[in-house]
mmCIF file of C-alpha atoms in Angstrom:
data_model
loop_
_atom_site.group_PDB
_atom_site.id
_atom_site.type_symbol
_atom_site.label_atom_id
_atom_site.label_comp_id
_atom_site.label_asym_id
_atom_site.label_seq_id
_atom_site.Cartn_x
_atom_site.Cartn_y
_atom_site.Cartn_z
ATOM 1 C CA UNK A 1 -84.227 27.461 173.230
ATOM 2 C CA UNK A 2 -82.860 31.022 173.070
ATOM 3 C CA UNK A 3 -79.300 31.330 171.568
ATOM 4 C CA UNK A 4 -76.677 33.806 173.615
ATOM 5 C CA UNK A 5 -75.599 36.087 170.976
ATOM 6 C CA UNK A 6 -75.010 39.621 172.469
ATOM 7 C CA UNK A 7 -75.266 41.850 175.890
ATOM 8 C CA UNK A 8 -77.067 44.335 176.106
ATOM 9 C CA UNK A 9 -75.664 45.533 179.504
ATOM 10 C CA UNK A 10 -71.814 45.109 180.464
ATOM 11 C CA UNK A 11 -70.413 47.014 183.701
ATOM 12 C CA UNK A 12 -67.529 46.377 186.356
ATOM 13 C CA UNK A 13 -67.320 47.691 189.760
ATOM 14 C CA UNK A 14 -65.853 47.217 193.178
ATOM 15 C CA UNK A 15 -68.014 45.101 195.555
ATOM 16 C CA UNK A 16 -68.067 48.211 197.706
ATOM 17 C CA UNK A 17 -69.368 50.105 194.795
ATOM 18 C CA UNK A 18 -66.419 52.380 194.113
ATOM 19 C CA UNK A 19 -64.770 52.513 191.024
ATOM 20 C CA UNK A 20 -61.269 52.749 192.202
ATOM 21 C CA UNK A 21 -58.991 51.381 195.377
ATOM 22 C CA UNK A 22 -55.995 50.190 196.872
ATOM 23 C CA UNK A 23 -54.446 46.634 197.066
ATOM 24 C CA UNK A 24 -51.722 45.632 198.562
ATOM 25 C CA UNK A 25 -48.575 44.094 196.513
ATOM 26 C CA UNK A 26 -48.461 40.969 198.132
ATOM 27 C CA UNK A 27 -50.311 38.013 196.296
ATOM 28 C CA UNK A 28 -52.584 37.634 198.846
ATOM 29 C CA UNK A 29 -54.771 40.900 199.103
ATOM 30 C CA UNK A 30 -57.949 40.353 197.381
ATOM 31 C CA UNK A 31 -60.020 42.739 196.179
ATOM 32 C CA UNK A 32 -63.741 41.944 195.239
ATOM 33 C CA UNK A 33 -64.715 42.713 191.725
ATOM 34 C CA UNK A 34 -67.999 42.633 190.345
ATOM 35 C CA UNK A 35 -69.294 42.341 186.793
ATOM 36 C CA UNK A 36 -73.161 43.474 185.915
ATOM 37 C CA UNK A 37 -74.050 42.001 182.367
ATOM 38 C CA UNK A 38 -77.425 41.272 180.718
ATOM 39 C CA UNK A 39 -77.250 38.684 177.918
ATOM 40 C CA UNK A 40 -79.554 38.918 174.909
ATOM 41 C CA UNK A 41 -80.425 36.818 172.105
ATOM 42 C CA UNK A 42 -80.730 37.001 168.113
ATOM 43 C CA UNK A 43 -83.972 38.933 168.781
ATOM 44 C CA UNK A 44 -82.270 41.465 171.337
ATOM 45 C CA UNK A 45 -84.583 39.688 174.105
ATOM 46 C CA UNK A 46 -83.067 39.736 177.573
ATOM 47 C CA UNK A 47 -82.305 35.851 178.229
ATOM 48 C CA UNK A 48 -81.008 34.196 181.324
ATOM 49 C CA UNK A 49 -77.551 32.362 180.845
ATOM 50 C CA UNK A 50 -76.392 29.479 183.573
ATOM 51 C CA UNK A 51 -74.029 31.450 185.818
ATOM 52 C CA UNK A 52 -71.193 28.376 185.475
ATOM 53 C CA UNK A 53 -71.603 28.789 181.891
ATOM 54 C CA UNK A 54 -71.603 32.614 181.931
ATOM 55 C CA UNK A 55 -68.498 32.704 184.259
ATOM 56 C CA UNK A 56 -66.484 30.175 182.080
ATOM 57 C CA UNK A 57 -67.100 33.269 179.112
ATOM 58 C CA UNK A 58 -66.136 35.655 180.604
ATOM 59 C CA UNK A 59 -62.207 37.362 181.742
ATOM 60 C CA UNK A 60 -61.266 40.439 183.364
ATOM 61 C CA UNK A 61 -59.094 42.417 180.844
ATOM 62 C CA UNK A 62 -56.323 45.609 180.979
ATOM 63 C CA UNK A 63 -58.847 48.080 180.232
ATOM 64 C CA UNK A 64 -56.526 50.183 177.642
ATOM 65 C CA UNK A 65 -54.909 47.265 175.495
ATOM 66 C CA UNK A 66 -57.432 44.265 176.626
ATOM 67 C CA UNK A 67 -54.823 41.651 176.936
ATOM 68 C CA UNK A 68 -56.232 39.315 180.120
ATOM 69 C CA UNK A 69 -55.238 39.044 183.301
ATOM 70 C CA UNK A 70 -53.593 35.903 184.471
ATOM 71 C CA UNK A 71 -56.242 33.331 186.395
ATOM 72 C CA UNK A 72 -55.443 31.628 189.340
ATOM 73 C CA UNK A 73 -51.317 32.826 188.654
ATOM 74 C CA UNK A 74 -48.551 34.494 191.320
ATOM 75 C CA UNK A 75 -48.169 36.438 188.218
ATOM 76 C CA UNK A 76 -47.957 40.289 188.074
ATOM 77 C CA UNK A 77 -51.913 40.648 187.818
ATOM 78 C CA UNK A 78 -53.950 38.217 188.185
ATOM 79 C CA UNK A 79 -58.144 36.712 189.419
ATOM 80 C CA UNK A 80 -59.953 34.051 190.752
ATOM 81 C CA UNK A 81 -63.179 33.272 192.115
ATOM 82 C CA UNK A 82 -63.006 32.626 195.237
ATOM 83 C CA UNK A 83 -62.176 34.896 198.530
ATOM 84 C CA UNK A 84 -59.822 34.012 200.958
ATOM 85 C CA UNK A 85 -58.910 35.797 204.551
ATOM 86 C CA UNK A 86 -57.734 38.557 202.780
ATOM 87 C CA UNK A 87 -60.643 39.706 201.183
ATOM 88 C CA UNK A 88 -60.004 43.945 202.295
ATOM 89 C CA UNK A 89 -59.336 47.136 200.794
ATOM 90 C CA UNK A 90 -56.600 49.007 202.153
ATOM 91 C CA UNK A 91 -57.900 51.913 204.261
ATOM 92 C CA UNK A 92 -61.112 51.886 203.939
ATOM 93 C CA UNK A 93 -63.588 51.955 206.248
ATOM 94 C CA UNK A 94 -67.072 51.019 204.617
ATOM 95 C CA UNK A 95 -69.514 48.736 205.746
ATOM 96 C CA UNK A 96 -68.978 46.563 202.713
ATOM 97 C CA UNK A 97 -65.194 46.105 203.176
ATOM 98 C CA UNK A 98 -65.599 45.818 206.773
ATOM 99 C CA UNK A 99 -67.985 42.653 205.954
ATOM 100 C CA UNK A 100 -66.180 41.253 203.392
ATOM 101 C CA UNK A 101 -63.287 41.151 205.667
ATOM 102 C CA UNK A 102 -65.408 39.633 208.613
ATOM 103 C CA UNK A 103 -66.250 37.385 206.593
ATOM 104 C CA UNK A 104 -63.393 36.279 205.203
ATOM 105 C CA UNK A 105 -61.809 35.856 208.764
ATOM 106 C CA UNK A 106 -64.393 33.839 210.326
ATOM 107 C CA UNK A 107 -62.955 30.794 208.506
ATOM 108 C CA UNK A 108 -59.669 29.527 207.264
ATOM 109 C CA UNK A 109 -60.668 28.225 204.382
ATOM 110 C CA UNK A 110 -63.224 30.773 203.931
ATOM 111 C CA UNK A 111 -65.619 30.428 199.746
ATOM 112 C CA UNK A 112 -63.608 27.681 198.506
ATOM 113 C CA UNK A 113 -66.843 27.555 196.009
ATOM 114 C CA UNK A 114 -67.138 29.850 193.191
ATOM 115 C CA UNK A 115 -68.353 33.366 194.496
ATOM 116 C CA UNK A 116 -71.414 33.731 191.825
ATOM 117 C CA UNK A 117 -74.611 35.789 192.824
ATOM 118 C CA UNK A 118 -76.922 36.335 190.159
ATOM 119 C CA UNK A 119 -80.151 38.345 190.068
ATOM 120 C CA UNK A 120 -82.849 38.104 187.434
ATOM 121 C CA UNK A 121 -83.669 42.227 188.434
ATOM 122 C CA UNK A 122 -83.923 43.197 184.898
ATOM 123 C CA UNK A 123 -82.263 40.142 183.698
ATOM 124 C CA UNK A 124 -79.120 41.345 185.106
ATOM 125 C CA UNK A 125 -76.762 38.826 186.002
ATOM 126 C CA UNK A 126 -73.651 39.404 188.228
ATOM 127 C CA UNK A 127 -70.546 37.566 189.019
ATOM 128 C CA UNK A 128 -68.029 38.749 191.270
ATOM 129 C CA UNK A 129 -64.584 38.085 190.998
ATOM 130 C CA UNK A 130 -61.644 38.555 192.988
ATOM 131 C CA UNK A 131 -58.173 40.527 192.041
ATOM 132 C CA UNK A 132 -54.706 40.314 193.291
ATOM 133 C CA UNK A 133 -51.125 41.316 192.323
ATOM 134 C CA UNK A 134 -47.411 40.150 193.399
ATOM 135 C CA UNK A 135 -44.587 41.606 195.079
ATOM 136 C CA UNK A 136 -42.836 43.981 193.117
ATOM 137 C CA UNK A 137 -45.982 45.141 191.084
ATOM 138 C CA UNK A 138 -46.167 49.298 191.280
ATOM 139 C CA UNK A 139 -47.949 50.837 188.568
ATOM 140 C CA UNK A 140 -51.703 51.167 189.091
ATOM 141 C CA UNK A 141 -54.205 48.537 186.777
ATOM 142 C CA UNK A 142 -56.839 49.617 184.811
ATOM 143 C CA UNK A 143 -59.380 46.635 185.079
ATOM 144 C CA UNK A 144 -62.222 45.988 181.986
ATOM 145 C CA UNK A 145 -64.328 42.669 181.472
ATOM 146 C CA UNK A 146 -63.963 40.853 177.850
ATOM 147 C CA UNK A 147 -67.775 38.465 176.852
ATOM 148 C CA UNK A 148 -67.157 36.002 174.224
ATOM 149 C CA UNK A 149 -70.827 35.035 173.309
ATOM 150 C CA UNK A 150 -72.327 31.541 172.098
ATOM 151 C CA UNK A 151 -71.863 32.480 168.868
ATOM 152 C CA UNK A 152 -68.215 33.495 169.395
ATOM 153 C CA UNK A 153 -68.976 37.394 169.157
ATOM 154 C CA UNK A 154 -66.563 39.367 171.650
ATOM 155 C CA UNK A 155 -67.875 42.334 173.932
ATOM 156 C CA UNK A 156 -65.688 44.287 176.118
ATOM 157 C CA UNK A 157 -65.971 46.822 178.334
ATOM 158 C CA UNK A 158 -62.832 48.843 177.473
ATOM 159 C CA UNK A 159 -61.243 51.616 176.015
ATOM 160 C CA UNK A 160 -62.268 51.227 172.871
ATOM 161 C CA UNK A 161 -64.782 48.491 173.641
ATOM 162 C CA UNK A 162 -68.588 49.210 173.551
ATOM 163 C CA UNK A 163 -69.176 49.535 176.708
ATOM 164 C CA UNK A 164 -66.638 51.872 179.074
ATOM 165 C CA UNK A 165 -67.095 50.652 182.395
ATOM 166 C CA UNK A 166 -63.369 50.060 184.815
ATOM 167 C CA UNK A 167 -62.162 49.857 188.191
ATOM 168 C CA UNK A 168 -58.483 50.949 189.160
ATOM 169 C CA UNK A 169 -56.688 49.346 191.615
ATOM 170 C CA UNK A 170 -53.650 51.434 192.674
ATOM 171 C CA UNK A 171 -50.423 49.183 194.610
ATOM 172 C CA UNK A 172 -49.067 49.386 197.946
ATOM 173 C CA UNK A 173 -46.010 48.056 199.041
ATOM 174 C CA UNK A 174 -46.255 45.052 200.884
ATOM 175 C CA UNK A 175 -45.850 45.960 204.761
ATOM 176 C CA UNK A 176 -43.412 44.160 207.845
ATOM 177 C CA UNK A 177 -44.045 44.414 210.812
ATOM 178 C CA UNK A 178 -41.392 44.856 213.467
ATOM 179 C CA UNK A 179 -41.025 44.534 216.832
ATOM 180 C CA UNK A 180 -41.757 47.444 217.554
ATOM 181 C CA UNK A 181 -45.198 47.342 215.727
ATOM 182 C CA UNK A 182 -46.910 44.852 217.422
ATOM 183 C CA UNK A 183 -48.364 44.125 221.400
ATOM 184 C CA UNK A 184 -46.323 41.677 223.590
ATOM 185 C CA UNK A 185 -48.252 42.179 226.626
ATOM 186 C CA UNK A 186 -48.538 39.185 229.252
ATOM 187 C CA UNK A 187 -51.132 38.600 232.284
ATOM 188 C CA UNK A 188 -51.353 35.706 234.618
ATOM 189 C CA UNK A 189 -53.604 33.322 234.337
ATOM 190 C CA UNK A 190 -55.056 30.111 236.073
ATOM 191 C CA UNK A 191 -54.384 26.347 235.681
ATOM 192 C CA UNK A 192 -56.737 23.778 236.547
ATOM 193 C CA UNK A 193 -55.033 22.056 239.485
ATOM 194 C CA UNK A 194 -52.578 25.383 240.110
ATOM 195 C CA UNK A 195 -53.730 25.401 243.587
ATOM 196 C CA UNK A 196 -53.287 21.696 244.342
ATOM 197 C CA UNK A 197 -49.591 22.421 246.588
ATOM 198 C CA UNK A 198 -50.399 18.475 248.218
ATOM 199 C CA UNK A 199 -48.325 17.635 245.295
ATOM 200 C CA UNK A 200 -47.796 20.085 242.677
ATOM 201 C CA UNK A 201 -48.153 23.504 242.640
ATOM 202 C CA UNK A 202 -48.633 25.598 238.920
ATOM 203 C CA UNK A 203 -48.061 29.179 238.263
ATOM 204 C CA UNK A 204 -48.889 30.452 234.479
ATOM 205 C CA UNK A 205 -48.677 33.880 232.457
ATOM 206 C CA UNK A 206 -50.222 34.035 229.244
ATOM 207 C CA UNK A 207 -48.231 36.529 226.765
ATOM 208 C CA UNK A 208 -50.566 37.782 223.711
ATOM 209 C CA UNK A 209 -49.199 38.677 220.328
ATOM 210 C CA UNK A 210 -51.054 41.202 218.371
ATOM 211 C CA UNK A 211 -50.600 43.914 215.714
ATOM 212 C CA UNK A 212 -50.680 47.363 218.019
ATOM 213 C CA UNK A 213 -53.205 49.360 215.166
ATOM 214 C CA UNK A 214 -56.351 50.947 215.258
ATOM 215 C CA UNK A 215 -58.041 49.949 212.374
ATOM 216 C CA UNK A 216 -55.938 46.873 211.407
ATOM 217 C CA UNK A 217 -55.555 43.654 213.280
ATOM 218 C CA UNK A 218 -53.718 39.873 212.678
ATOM 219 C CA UNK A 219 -56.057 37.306 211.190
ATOM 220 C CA UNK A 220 -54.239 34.379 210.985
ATOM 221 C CA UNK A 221 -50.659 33.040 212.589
ATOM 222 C CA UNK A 222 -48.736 29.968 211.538
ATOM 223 C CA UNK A 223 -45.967 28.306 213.265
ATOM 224 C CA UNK A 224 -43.132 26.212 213.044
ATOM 225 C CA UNK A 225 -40.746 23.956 215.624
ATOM 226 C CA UNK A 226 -43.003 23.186 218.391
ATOM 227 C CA UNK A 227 -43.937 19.735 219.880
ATOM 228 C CA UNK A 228 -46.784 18.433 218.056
ATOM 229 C CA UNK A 229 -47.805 15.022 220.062
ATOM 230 C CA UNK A 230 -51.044 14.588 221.994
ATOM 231 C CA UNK A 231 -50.957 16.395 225.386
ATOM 232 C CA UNK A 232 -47.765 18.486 224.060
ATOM 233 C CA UNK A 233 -49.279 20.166 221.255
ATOM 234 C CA UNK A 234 -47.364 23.520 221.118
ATOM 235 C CA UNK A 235 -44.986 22.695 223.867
ATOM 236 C CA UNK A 236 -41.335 23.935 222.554
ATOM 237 C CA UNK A 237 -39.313 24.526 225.809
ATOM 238 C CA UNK A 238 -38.561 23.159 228.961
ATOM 239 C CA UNK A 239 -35.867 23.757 231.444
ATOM 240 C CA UNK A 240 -35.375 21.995 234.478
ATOM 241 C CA UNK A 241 -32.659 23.342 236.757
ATOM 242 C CA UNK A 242 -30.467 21.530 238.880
ATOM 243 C CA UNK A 243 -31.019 23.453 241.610
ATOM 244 C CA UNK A 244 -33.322 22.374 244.576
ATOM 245 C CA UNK A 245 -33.400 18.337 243.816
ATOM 246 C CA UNK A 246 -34.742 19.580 240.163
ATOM 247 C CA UNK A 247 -37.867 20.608 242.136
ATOM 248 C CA UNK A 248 -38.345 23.286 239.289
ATOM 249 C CA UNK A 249 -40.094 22.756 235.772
ATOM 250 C CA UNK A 250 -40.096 26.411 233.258
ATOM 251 C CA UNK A 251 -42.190 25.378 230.100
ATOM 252 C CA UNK A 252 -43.164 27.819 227.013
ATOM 253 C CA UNK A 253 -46.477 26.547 224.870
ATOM 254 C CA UNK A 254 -47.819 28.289 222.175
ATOM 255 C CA UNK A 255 -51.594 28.018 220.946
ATOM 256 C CA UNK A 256 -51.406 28.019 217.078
ATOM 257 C CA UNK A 257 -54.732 26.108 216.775
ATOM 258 C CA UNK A 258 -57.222 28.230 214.916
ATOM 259 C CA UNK A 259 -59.788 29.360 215.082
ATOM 260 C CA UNK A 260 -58.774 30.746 218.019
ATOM 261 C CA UNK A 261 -61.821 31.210 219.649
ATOM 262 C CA UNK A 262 -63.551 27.504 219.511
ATOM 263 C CA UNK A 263 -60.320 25.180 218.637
ATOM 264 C CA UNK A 264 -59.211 24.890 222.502
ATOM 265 C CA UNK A 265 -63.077 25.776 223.840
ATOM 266 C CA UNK A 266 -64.264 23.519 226.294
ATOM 267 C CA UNK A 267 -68.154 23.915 226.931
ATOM 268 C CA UNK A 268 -67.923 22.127 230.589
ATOM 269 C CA UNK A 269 -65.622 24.522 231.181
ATOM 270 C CA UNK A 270 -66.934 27.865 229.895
ATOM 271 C CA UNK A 271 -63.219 29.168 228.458
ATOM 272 C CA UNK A 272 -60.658 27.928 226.179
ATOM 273 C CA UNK A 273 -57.757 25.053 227.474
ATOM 274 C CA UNK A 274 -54.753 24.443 226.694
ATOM 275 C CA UNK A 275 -53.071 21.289 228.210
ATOM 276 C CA UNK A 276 -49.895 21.966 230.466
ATOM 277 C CA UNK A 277 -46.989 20.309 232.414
ATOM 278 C CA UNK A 278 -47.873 16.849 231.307
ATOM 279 C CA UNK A 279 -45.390 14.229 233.369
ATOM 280 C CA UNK A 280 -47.321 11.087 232.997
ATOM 281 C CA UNK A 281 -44.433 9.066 234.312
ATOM 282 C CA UNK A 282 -43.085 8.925 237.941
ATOM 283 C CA UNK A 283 -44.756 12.214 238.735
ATOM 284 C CA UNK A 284 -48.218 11.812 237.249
ATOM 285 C CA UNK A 285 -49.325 15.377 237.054
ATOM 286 C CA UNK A 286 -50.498 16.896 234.029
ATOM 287 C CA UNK A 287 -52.955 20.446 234.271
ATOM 288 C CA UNK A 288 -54.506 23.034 232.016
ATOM 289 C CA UNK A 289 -54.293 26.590 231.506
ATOM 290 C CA UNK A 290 -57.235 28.824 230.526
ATOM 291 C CA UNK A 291 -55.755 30.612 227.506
ATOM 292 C CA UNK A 292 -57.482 32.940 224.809
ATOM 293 C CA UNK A 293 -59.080 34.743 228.186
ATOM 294 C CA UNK A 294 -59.410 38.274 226.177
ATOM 295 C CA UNK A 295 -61.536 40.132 223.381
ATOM 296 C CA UNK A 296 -61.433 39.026 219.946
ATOM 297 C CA UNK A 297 -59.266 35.521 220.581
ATOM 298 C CA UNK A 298 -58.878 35.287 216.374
ATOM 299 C CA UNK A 299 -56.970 38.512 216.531
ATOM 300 C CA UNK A 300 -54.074 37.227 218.395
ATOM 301 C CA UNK A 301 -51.578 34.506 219.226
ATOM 302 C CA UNK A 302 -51.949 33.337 222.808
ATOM 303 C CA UNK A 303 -48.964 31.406 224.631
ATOM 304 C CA UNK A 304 -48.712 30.415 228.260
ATOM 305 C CA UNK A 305 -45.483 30.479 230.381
ATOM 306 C CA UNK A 306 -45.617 28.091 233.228
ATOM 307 C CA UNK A 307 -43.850 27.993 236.057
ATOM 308 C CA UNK A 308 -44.162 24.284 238.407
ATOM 309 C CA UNK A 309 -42.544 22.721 241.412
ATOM 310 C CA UNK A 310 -42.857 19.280 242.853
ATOM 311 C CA UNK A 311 -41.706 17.573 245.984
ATOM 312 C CA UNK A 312 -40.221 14.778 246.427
ATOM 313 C CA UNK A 313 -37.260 13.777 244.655
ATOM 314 C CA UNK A 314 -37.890 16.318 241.759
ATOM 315 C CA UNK A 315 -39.414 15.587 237.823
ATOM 316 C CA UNK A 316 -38.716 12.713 236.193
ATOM 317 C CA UNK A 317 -37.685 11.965 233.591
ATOM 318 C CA UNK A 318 -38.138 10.448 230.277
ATOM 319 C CA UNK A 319 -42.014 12.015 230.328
ATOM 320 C CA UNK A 320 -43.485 11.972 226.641
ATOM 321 C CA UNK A 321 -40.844 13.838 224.765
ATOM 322 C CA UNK A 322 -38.987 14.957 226.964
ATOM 323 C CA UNK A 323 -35.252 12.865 227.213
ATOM 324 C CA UNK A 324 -33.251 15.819 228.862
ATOM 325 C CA UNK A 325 -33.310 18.570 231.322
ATOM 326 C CA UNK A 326 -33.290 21.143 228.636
ATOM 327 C CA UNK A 327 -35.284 20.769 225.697
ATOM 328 C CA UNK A 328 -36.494 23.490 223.298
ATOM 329 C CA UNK A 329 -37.033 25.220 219.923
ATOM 330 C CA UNK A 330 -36.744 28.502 218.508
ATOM 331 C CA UNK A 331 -40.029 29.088 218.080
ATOM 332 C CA UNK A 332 -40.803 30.783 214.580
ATOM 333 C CA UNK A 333 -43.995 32.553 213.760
ATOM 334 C CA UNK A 334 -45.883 34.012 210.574
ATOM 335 C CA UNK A 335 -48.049 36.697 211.455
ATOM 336 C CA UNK A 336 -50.414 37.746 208.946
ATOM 337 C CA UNK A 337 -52.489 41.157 208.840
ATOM 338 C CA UNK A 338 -56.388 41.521 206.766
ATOM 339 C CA UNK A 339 -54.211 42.457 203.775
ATOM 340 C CA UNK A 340 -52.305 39.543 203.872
ATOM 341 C CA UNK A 341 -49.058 41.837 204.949
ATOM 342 C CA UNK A 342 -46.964 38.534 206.434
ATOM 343 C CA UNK A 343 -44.444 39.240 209.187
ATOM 344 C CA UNK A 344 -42.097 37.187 211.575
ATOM 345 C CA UNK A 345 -41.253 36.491 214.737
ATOM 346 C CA UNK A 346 -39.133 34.336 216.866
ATOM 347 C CA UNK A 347 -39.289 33.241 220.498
ATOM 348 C CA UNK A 348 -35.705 31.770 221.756
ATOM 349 C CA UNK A 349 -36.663 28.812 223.695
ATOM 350 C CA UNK A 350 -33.281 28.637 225.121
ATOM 351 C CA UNK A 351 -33.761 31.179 227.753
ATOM 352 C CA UNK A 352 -37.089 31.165 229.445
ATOM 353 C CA UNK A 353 -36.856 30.369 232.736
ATOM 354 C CA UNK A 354 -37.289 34.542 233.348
ATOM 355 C CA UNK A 355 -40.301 34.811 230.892
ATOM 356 C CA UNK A 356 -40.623 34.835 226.846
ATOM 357 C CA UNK A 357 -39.329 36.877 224.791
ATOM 358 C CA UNK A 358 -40.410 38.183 221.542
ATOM 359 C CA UNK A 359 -38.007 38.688 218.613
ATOM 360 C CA UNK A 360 -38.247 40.087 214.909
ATOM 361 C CA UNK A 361 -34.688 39.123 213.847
ATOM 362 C CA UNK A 362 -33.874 35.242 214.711
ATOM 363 C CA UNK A 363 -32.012 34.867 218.205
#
């Protein structure tokens, strides 16, 4: 069997095939980098090395003075194998960022495996890898690849390595997002039993958050202080006046389940679901509003604003959580663009019988 003892072929480049880019200072922009080598052995003969192996010999370098960047760190520079949702290069528009990030989005959790594609063309191998830098970083990087052979020989493609090859990736600050930045727009929408007035009647507006850009969007959202229980999953204010026998329920959701477009999907339905106005006690109504009802669903946070009176002698309570006739959170949110830019908003839960409304400074 063939010993690995030198490379006869050693090159870096962006996965879009550039040599040079943007990233974002963030720690969560990734940008794909991809290094071409062709192992030989003591005869010079192109030989095929097991891409595990091949991966665990190889580190991406500072091109001038070749000390290695940090793997897997929140360090200043730093690489790892895998992509994540954030796979993008700032401003560009090519059909291999623009599938990288696709891909990326389709799935939280998106190449957990190592990101390895090899090609015997020529006996070159390849193996990409993926770069990112923390907050604060502002100087552009100079990127190189360092080989340490089977027989412990070192090859780099550096400065004053043998080979030459680099990429340069080139810092942005990391961007917020304001109020003022992003869509708040709202649109009524319809409930399962809305029209049932024998005993309950249900009025609903679905407000949509989303990042008001052309060529950038929000790919993921998290959230925090909302009712998590079955049947009030994302349920974080009600009011119930006193007015009118307490005829009057006002109820904010939110719909923080991703992916957006399949986690509330109901087939028998043909749309997206989101359970409502659930008084199993004394009242025994519960309904469901259709939510996620526009284009791209992943590219924006959907919540529903309900309105619902009742005859009789008014809601009752205890129902599920609910012990009081006002009960709510400030609703916090983490909004996250294809660069990984995080921003956040608030929703005061205290005041909603008029509508929600959207903050970027807590209430």
């Amino acid at each position: 069997m063939p010993t690995w003892t030198g490379v006869s072929t050693l090159s870096v480049v962006l996965e879009s095939g550039y040599q040079n880019c943007d990233i974002y200072a963030n720690g969560q922009n990734r940008i794909a980098v991809t290094v071409s080598i062709q192992p030989t052995d003591e005869d010079a003969e192109v030989i095929w090395v097991d891409p595990g192996h091949l991966l665990s010999r190889m580190w991406l370098i500072d091109y001038v003075d070749e000390s290695t960047l940090s793997w897997k760190s929140g360090s200043s520079w730093s690489y790892t194998d895998s992509a994540n949702q954030f796979t993008a290069i700032p401003g560009s528009t090519d059909s291999a960022s623009a599938s990288a990030s696709a891909s990326a989005s389709a799935s939280a959790s998106v190449s957990e495996e190592r990101a390895v594609v090899s090609t015997a063309e020529n006996g070159i191998q390849q193996i990409t890898f993926y770069v990112y830098c923390g907050s604060g970083v502002a100087n552009p990087k100079s990127i190189g690849v360092l080989v340490r052979t089977d027989t412990d020989d070192s090859v780099t493609s550096s400065l004053n390595g043998t080979f030459h090859d680099k990429v340069t990736l080139k810092p942005r600050s990391a961007v917020v997002y304001r109020r003022g930045d992003v869509s708040w727009e709202y649109a009524r929408t319809t409930t399962k039993y809305g029209g049932n007035t024998k005993y309950v009647t249900t009025d609903a507006w679905n407000y949509y958050l989303s990042l008001d850009s052309r060529d950038n969007h929000f790919v993921t959202f998290k959230v925090w202080n909302c009712f998590s229980q079955s049947g009030y999953q994302g349920f974080f204010s009600s009011h119930i006046p006193s007015d009118n026998h307490r005829k009057n329920f006002y109820g904010g959701y939110v719909w923080n389940q991703e992916p957006h477009d399949s986690a509330y999907y109901v087939p028998s339905d043909g749309h997206s679901l989101g359970e409502v106005v659930n008084f199993p006690d004394g009242n025994k109504w519960w309904d469901y509003a259709r939510i996620y009802d526009r284009s791209y669903p992943e590219r924006y946070l959907c919540f529903t604003w309900v309105h619902s009176t009742t005859g009789g002698d008014g809601w009752h309570l205890p129902n599920g959580p609910l012990t009081d006739w006002g009960e709510w959170y400030t609703l916090e949110i983490a909004a996250y663009d294809r660069y990984g830019n995080r921003s956040e908003f608030w929703v005061d839960g205290s005041d909603i019988i008029g509508g929600l409304n959207l903050y970027d400074t807590r209430p």
